[in-house]
């Protein structure tokens, strides 16, 4: 039996600086680069929580609220929102800081699902999550709602594919 963990125990803070190679022709951080950083931060949180190798099962949502510019400092905060049997929902909040004037803005939020696996790629159980603060409890509850939506969407897509095959 694995010991349950709190979100704080597996929280990750990652810091990056936006360099010229990270930007598009407008001087904004490339969306793909930010998604890469989000995936890394989320993977670290999943591995810290589970103590196992974890893989990205899905990227459920990424919202971009504000652009991030060349030379901005990017801070990513990742934590487990909820643990299921072998999977975990990880939430990532992204902030930018202008090092010249100190202004900080929340730029992005993302939700990803990770699965713990063994050396053969088979799913493994993960420790349960015990939310402590009101915010952690809210995120815990919302994660179940998002999971239910993912499963419903998956079923609808499967049905649509089956109907498509029937018409052939």
GROMACS .gro file of C-alpha atoms in nm:
model
  168
    1UNK     CA    1   0.000   0.000   0.000
    2UNK     CA    2   0.138   0.337  -0.100
    3UNK     CA    3   0.120   0.629   0.140
    4UNK     CA    4  -0.112   0.908   0.026
    5UNK     CA    5   0.050   1.243  -0.046
    6UNK     CA    6  -0.054   1.606  -0.036
    7UNK     CA    7  -0.029   1.834  -0.341
    8UNK     CA    8   0.249   2.028  -0.168
    9UNK     CA    9   0.471   1.717  -0.153
   10UNK     CA   10   0.492   1.691  -0.531
   11UNK     CA   11   0.463   2.057  -0.631
   12UNK     CA   12   0.716   2.178  -0.887
   13UNK     CA   13   0.838   2.528  -0.966
   14UNK     CA   14   1.031   2.564  -1.289
   15UNK     CA   15   1.193   2.883  -1.417
   16UNK     CA   16   1.297   2.961  -1.775
   17UNK     CA   17   1.421   3.273  -1.951
   18UNK     CA   18   1.288   3.355  -2.297
   19UNK     CA   19   1.581   3.372  -2.540
   20UNK     CA   20   1.579   3.470  -2.910
   21UNK     CA   21   1.562   3.105  -3.019
   22UNK     CA   22   1.238   3.067  -2.817
   23UNK     CA   23   1.049   3.343  -3.000
   24UNK     CA   24   0.854   3.399  -3.319
   25UNK     CA   25   0.897   3.695  -3.557
   26UNK     CA   26   0.683   3.913  -3.324
   27UNK     CA   27   0.922   3.856  -3.035
   28UNK     CA   28   0.667   3.641  -2.850
   29UNK     CA   29   0.746   3.306  -2.692
   30UNK     CA   30   0.652   3.025  -2.929
   31UNK     CA   31   0.340   2.842  -2.812
   32UNK     CA   32   0.508   2.509  -2.879
   33UNK     CA   33   0.804   2.600  -2.660
   34UNK     CA   34   0.570   2.691  -2.375
   35UNK     CA   35   0.380   2.364  -2.423
   36UNK     CA   36   0.712   2.178  -2.402
   37UNK     CA   37   0.795   2.351  -2.072
   38UNK     CA   38   0.444   2.282  -1.939
   39UNK     CA   39   0.482   1.912  -2.023
   40UNK     CA   40   0.818   1.895  -1.845
   41UNK     CA   41   0.689   2.068  -1.530
   42UNK     CA   42   0.381   1.844  -1.523
   43UNK     CA   43   0.591   1.529  -1.574
   44UNK     CA   44   0.815   1.625  -1.282
   45UNK     CA   45   0.513   1.673  -1.054
   46UNK     CA   46   0.365   1.338  -1.165
   47UNK     CA   47   0.694   1.156  -1.104
   48UNK     CA   48   0.743   1.321  -0.764
   49UNK     CA   49   0.392   1.216  -0.661
   50UNK     CA   50   0.409   0.859  -0.790
   51UNK     CA   51   0.777   0.782  -0.745
   52UNK     CA   52   0.759   0.618  -1.088
   53UNK     CA   53   0.827   0.690  -1.452
   54UNK     CA   54   0.526   0.875  -1.593
   55UNK     CA   55   0.410   0.948  -1.945
   56UNK     CA   56   0.175   1.209  -2.083
   57UNK     CA   57  -0.162   1.048  -2.155
   58UNK     CA   58  -0.342   1.364  -2.263
   59UNK     CA   59  -0.321   1.738  -2.269
   60UNK     CA   60  -0.673   1.832  -2.179
   61UNK     CA   61  -0.662   2.206  -2.195
   62UNK     CA   62  -0.412   2.486  -2.246
   63UNK     CA   63  -0.523   2.846  -2.227
   64UNK     CA   64  -0.304   3.137  -2.335
   65UNK     CA   65  -0.416   3.463  -2.172
   66UNK     CA   66  -0.122   3.697  -2.231
   67UNK     CA   67   0.185   3.691  -2.458
   68UNK     CA   68   0.529   3.626  -2.315
   69UNK     CA   69   0.806   3.837  -2.468
   70UNK     CA   70   1.177   3.800  -2.535
   71UNK     CA   71   1.380   3.832  -2.211
   72UNK     CA   72   1.082   3.767  -1.984
   73UNK     CA   73   1.131   3.518  -1.703
   74UNK     CA   74   0.874   3.237  -1.717
   75UNK     CA   75   0.768   3.062  -1.396
   76UNK     CA   76   0.571   2.740  -1.417
   77UNK     CA   77   0.398   2.597  -1.112
   78UNK     CA   78   0.281   2.235  -1.145
   79UNK     CA   79   0.097   2.021  -0.893
   80UNK     CA   80  -0.116   1.710  -0.882
   81UNK     CA   81  -0.484   1.804  -0.871
   82UNK     CA   82  -0.611   1.449  -0.824
   83UNK     CA   83  -0.479   1.094  -0.838
   84UNK     CA   84  -0.690   0.812  -0.977
   85UNK     CA   85  -0.589   0.444  -0.997
   86UNK     CA   86  -0.294   0.474  -1.237
   87UNK     CA   87  -0.336   0.828  -1.364
   88UNK     CA   88  -0.306   1.179  -1.224
   89UNK     CA   89  -0.436   1.514  -1.337
   90UNK     CA   90  -0.165   1.778  -1.318
   91UNK     CA   91  -0.245   2.148  -1.320
   92UNK     CA   92   0.014   2.397  -1.443
   93UNK     CA   93  -0.004   2.773  -1.395
   94UNK     CA   94   0.233   2.993  -1.594
   95UNK     CA   95   0.344   3.345  -1.503
   96UNK     CA   96   0.575   3.586  -1.680
   97UNK     CA   97   0.794   3.842  -1.512
   98UNK     CA   98   0.957   4.136  -1.681
   99UNK     CA   99   1.301   4.148  -1.516
  100UNK     CA  100   1.344   4.517  -1.601
  101UNK     CA  101   1.038   4.647  -1.420
  102UNK     CA  102   0.927   4.352  -1.206
  103UNK     CA  103   0.573   4.326  -1.345
  104UNK     CA  104   0.421   3.980  -1.316
  105UNK     CA  105   0.123   3.842  -1.510
  106UNK     CA  106  -0.059   3.508  -1.516
  107UNK     CA  107  -0.024   3.404  -1.880
  108UNK     CA  108  -0.141   3.044  -1.913
  109UNK     CA  109  -0.311   2.753  -1.743
  110UNK     CA  110  -0.298   2.388  -1.849
  111UNK     CA  111  -0.437   2.053  -1.740
  112UNK     CA  112  -0.259   1.731  -1.833
  113UNK     CA  113  -0.312   1.366  -1.750
  114UNK     CA  114  -0.013   1.144  -1.672
  115UNK     CA  115   0.005   0.769  -1.622
  116UNK     CA  116   0.267   0.590  -1.412
  117UNK     CA  117   0.422   0.296  -1.599
  118UNK     CA  118   0.658   0.006  -1.543
  119UNK     CA  119   0.957  -0.087  -1.761
  120UNK     CA  120   0.721  -0.257  -2.010
  121UNK     CA  121   0.494   0.044  -2.045
  122UNK     CA  122   0.214  -0.108  -1.837
  123UNK     CA  123   0.020   0.123  -1.601
  124UNK     CA  124   0.103   0.108  -1.231
  125UNK     CA  125  -0.096   0.226  -0.928
  126UNK     CA  126  -0.021   0.572  -0.790
  127UNK     CA  127  -0.060   0.705  -0.435
  128UNK     CA  128  -0.386   0.878  -0.354
  129UNK     CA  129  -0.388   1.254  -0.311
  130UNK     CA  130  -0.505   1.424   0.007
  131UNK     CA  131  -0.603   1.786  -0.055
  132UNK     CA  132  -0.549   2.009   0.248
  133UNK     CA  133  -0.632   2.371   0.163
  134UNK     CA  134  -0.963   2.499   0.028
  135UNK     CA  135  -0.796   2.567  -0.307
  136UNK     CA  136  -0.655   2.213  -0.322
  137UNK     CA  137  -1.000   2.072  -0.238
  138UNK     CA  138  -1.159   2.281  -0.515
  139UNK     CA  139  -0.898   2.163  -0.768
  140UNK     CA  140  -0.948   1.804  -0.648
  141UNK     CA  141  -1.324   1.824  -0.712
  142UNK     CA  142  -1.283   2.001  -1.046
  143UNK     CA  143  -1.036   1.734  -1.162
  144UNK     CA  144  -1.304   1.466  -1.124
  145UNK     CA  145  -1.544   1.676  -1.332
  146UNK     CA  146  -1.281   1.718  -1.607
  147UNK     CA  147  -1.205   1.345  -1.601
  148UNK     CA  148  -1.575   1.262  -1.641
  149UNK     CA  149  -1.591   1.504  -1.936
  150UNK     CA  150  -1.282   1.342  -2.095
  151UNK     CA  151  -1.435   0.996  -2.063
  152UNK     CA  152  -1.768   1.115  -2.209
  153UNK     CA  153  -1.588   1.285  -2.499
  154UNK     CA  154  -1.382   0.972  -2.562
  155UNK     CA  155  -1.701   0.764  -2.577
  156UNK     CA  156  -1.870   1.013  -2.814
  157UNK     CA  157  -1.566   1.006  -3.045
  158UNK     CA  158  -1.569   0.627  -3.041
  159UNK     CA  159  -1.938   0.620  -3.134
  160UNK     CA  160  -1.882   0.872  -3.414
  161UNK     CA  161  -1.597   0.660  -3.554
  162UNK     CA  162  -1.815   0.348  -3.541
  163UNK     CA  163  -2.093   0.528  -3.731
  164UNK     CA  164  -1.839   0.645  -3.987
  165UNK     CA  165  -1.719   0.287  -4.036
  166UNK     CA  166  -2.079   0.162  -4.075
  167UNK     CA  167  -2.137   0.404  -4.364
  168UNK     CA  168  -1.839   0.268  -4.560
   0.00000   0.00000   0.00000
